[in-house]
mmCIF file of N, CA and C in Angstrom:
data_model
loop_
_atom_site.group_PDB
_atom_site.id
_atom_site.type_symbol
_atom_site.label_atom_id
_atom_site.label_comp_id
_atom_site.label_asym_id
_atom_site.label_seq_id
_atom_site.Cartn_x
_atom_site.Cartn_y
_atom_site.Cartn_z
ATOM 1 N N UNK A 198 9.078 -28.894 -27.652
ATOM 2 C CA UNK A 198 8.748 -27.676 -27.996
ATOM 3 C C UNK A 198 7.510 -27.420 -27.340
ATOM 4 N N UNK A 199 6.652 -27.870 -27.359
ATOM 5 C CA UNK A 199 5.061 -27.424 -26.876
ATOM 6 C C UNK A 199 5.456 -28.069 -25.323
ATOM 7 N N UNK A 200 6.218 -28.574 -24.914
ATOM 8 C CA UNK A 200 6.519 -28.869 -23.349
ATOM 9 C C UNK A 200 7.077 -27.573 -22.988
ATOM 10 N N UNK A 201 7.902 -27.019 -23.753
ATOM 11 C CA UNK A 201 9.036 -25.622 -23.225
ATOM 12 C C UNK A 201 8.209 -24.845 -23.070
ATOM 13 N N UNK A 202 7.430 -25.048 -24.288
ATOM 14 C CA UNK A 202 6.315 -23.163 -24.352
ATOM 15 C C UNK A 202 5.521 -23.452 -23.200
ATOM 16 N N UNK A 203 4.665 -24.273 -22.746
ATOM 17 C CA UNK A 203 3.711 -24.446 -21.364
ATOM 18 C C UNK A 203 4.527 -24.371 -20.415
ATOM 19 N N UNK A 204 5.788 -25.274 -19.952
ATOM 20 C CA UNK A 204 6.903 -24.794 -18.701
ATOM 21 C C UNK A 204 6.914 -23.265 -18.643
ATOM 22 N N UNK A 205 7.093 -22.601 -20.090
ATOM 23 C CA UNK A 205 7.635 -20.885 -20.010
ATOM 24 C C UNK A 205 6.355 -20.500 -19.584
ATOM 25 N N UNK A 206 5.096 -20.766 -19.682
ATOM 26 C CA UNK A 206 3.635 -19.942 -19.694
ATOM 27 C C UNK A 206 3.466 -20.334 -18.002
ATOM 28 N N UNK A 207 4.050 -21.337 -17.700
ATOM 29 C CA UNK A 207 3.463 -21.214 -16.056
ATOM 30 C C UNK A 207 4.425 -20.613 -15.310
ATOM 31 N N UNK A 208 5.609 -20.382 -16.135
ATOM 32 C CA UNK A 208 6.530 -19.778 -15.126
ATOM 33 C C UNK A 208 6.294 -18.205 -15.146
ATOM 34 N N UNK A 209 6.066 -18.090 -16.701
ATOM 35 C CA UNK A 209 5.364 -16.628 -16.614
ATOM 36 C C UNK A 209 3.922 -16.146 -15.645
ATOM 37 N N UNK A 210 3.254 -17.213 -15.576
ATOM 38 C CA UNK A 210 2.105 -17.240 -14.484
ATOM 39 C C UNK A 210 2.669 -17.179 -13.343
ATOM 40 N N UNK A 211 3.464 -17.814 -12.885
ATOM 41 C CA UNK A 211 3.867 -17.769 -11.391
ATOM 42 C C UNK A 211 4.399 -16.391 -11.164
ATOM 43 N N UNK A 212 4.989 -15.953 -12.008
ATOM 44 C CA UNK A 212 6.006 -14.473 -12.235
ATOM 45 C C UNK A 212 4.620 -13.120 -11.794
ATOM 46 N N UNK A 213 3.623 -13.631 -12.635
ATOM 47 C CA UNK A 213 2.852 -12.607 -12.522
ATOM 48 C C UNK A 213 2.036 -12.831 -11.286
ATOM 49 N N UNK A 214 1.852 -13.799 -10.930
ATOM 50 C CA UNK A 214 0.802 -13.690 -9.537
ATOM 51 C C UNK A 214 1.530 -13.315 -8.180
ATOM 52 N N UNK A 215 2.814 -13.581 -8.165
ATOM 53 C CA UNK A 215 3.868 -13.078 -7.313
ATOM 54 C C UNK A 215 3.910 -11.583 -7.253
ATOM 55 N N UNK A 216 4.013 -11.011 -8.675
ATOM 56 C CA UNK A 216 3.942 -9.565 -8.933
ATOM 57 C C UNK A 216 2.658 -8.972 -8.128
ATOM 58 N N UNK A 217 1.347 -9.726 -8.854
ATOM 59 C CA UNK A 217 -0.104 -9.118 -7.943
ATOM 60 C C UNK A 217 0.090 -9.145 -6.302
ATOM 61 N N UNK A 218 0.747 -10.433 -6.295
ATOM 62 C CA UNK A 218 0.557 -10.613 -4.528
ATOM 63 C C UNK A 218 1.814 -9.207 -3.889
ATOM 64 N N UNK A 219 2.725 -9.162 -4.674
ATOM 65 C CA UNK A 219 3.320 -7.887 -4.277
ATOM 66 C C UNK A 219 2.578 -6.180 -4.455
ATOM 67 N N UNK A 220 2.102 -6.366 -5.336
ATOM 68 C CA UNK A 220 1.184 -5.315 -5.569
ATOM 69 C C UNK A 220 0.121 -4.495 -4.533
ATOM 70 N N UNK A 221 -0.701 -5.779 -4.351
ATOM 71 C CA UNK A 221 -1.714 -6.228 -3.120
ATOM 72 C C UNK A 221 -0.797 -5.448 -1.616
ATOM 73 N N UNK A 222 -0.100 -5.828 -1.307
ATOM 74 C CA UNK A 222 0.708 -5.796 0.031
ATOM 75 C C UNK A 222 1.231 -4.716 -0.117
ATOM 76 N N UNK A 223 1.361 -4.055 -1.407
ATOM 77 C CA UNK A 223 2.270 -2.295 -1.276
ATOM 78 C C UNK A 223 0.872 -1.580 -1.206
ATOM 79 N N UNK A 224 -0.200 -1.923 -1.696
ATOM 80 C CA UNK A 224 -1.513 -0.897 -1.804
ATOM 81 C C UNK A 224 -2.022 -0.996 -0.663
ATOM 82 N N UNK A 225 -2.082 -1.950 0.460
ATOM 83 C CA UNK A 225 -2.411 -2.047 1.700
ATOM 84 C C UNK A 225 -1.317 -0.941 2.682
ATOM 85 N N UNK A 226 -0.240 -1.550 2.468
ATOM 86 C CA UNK A 226 0.817 -0.709 3.107
ATOM 87 C C UNK A 226 0.624 0.742 2.914
ATOM 88 N N UNK A 227 0.129 1.413 1.851
ATOM 89 C CA UNK A 227 -0.064 2.393 0.918
ATOM 90 C C UNK A 227 -0.972 3.362 2.264
ATOM 91 N N UNK A 228 -2.177 2.640 1.847
ATOM 92 C CA UNK A 228 -3.424 2.700 3.022
ATOM 93 C C UNK A 228 -3.216 2.998 4.170
ATOM 94 N N UNK A 229 -2.402 2.020 4.715
ATOM 95 C CA UNK A 229 -2.255 2.404 6.022
ATOM 96 C C UNK A 229 -1.288 3.343 6.603
ATOM 97 N N UNK A 230 -0.344 3.817 5.599
ATOM 98 C CA UNK A 230 0.313 4.906 5.593
ATOM 99 C C UNK A 230 -0.365 6.329 5.527
ATOM 100 N N UNK A 231 -1.208 6.302 4.797
ATOM 101 C CA UNK A 231 -2.133 7.529 4.413
ATOM 102 C C UNK A 231 -2.911 7.516 5.510
ATOM 103 N N UNK A 232 -3.364 6.629 6.140
ATOM 104 C CA UNK A 232 -4.281 6.865 7.747
ATOM 105 C C UNK A 232 -3.488 7.714 8.547
ATOM 106 N N UNK A 233 -2.302 7.080 8.781
ATOM 107 C CA UNK A 233 -0.951 7.378 9.779
ATOM 108 C C UNK A 233 -0.765 8.908 9.447
ATOM 109 N N UNK A 234 -0.422 9.320 8.198
ATOM 110 C CA UNK A 234 -0.235 10.790 7.893
ATOM 111 C C UNK A 234 -1.757 11.472 8.328
ATOM 112 N N UNK A 235 -2.330 11.279 8.170
ATOM 113 C CA UNK A 235 -3.890 11.886 8.227
ATOM 114 C C UNK A 235 -3.974 12.254 9.707
ATOM 115 N N UNK A 236 -3.462 10.939 10.633
ATOM 116 C CA UNK A 236 -4.213 11.485 11.999
ATOM 117 C C UNK A 236 -2.719 12.039 12.383
ATOM 118 N N UNK A 237 -1.165 11.532 12.061
ATOM 119 C CA UNK A 237 -0.602 12.487 12.414
ATOM 120 C C UNK A 237 -0.474 14.392 12.377
ATOM 121 N N UNK A 238 -1.360 14.540 11.073
ATOM 122 C CA UNK A 238 -1.591 15.821 10.550
ATOM 123 C C UNK A 238 -2.417 16.141 11.424
ATOM 124 N N UNK A 239 -3.543 15.489 11.804
ATOM 125 C CA UNK A 239 -4.756 16.111 12.494
ATOM 126 C C UNK A 239 -4.200 16.359 13.945
ATOM 127 N N UNK A 240 -3.510 15.698 14.352
ATOM 128 C CA UNK A 240 -2.992 15.986 15.561
ATOM 129 C C UNK A 240 -2.107 16.880 15.909
ATOM 130 N N UNK A 241 -1.247 17.318 14.905
ATOM 131 C CA UNK A 241 -0.448 18.029 14.931
ATOM 132 C C UNK A 241 -1.174 19.801 14.812
ATOM 133 N N UNK A 242 -2.151 19.376 14.070
ATOM 134 C CA UNK A 242 -3.114 20.838 13.890
ATOM 135 C C UNK A 242 -3.668 20.942 14.997
ATOM 136 N N UNK A 243 -3.662 20.159 16.035
ATOM 137 C CA UNK A 243 -4.522 20.641 17.379
ATOM 138 C C UNK A 243 -3.459 21.162 18.133
ATOM 139 N N UNK A 244 -2.096 21.116 17.944
ATOM 140 C CA UNK A 244 -1.142 21.553 18.942
ATOM 141 C C UNK A 244 -0.817 22.882 18.387
ATOM 142 N N UNK A 245 -1.346 23.434 17.277
ATOM 143 C CA UNK A 245 -1.045 24.492 16.765
ATOM 144 C C UNK A 245 -1.863 25.772 17.834
#
């Protein structure tokens, strides 16, 4: 029973680490998109 509990906790930990990794990637992508949007909007304003 202890072994099963330990394995379950390990599986949860791996899942949490994977989710954390995904969140970090998405946050980086969000920052890149916000930067691109800023420069696109700035360029569009110059054409007005």
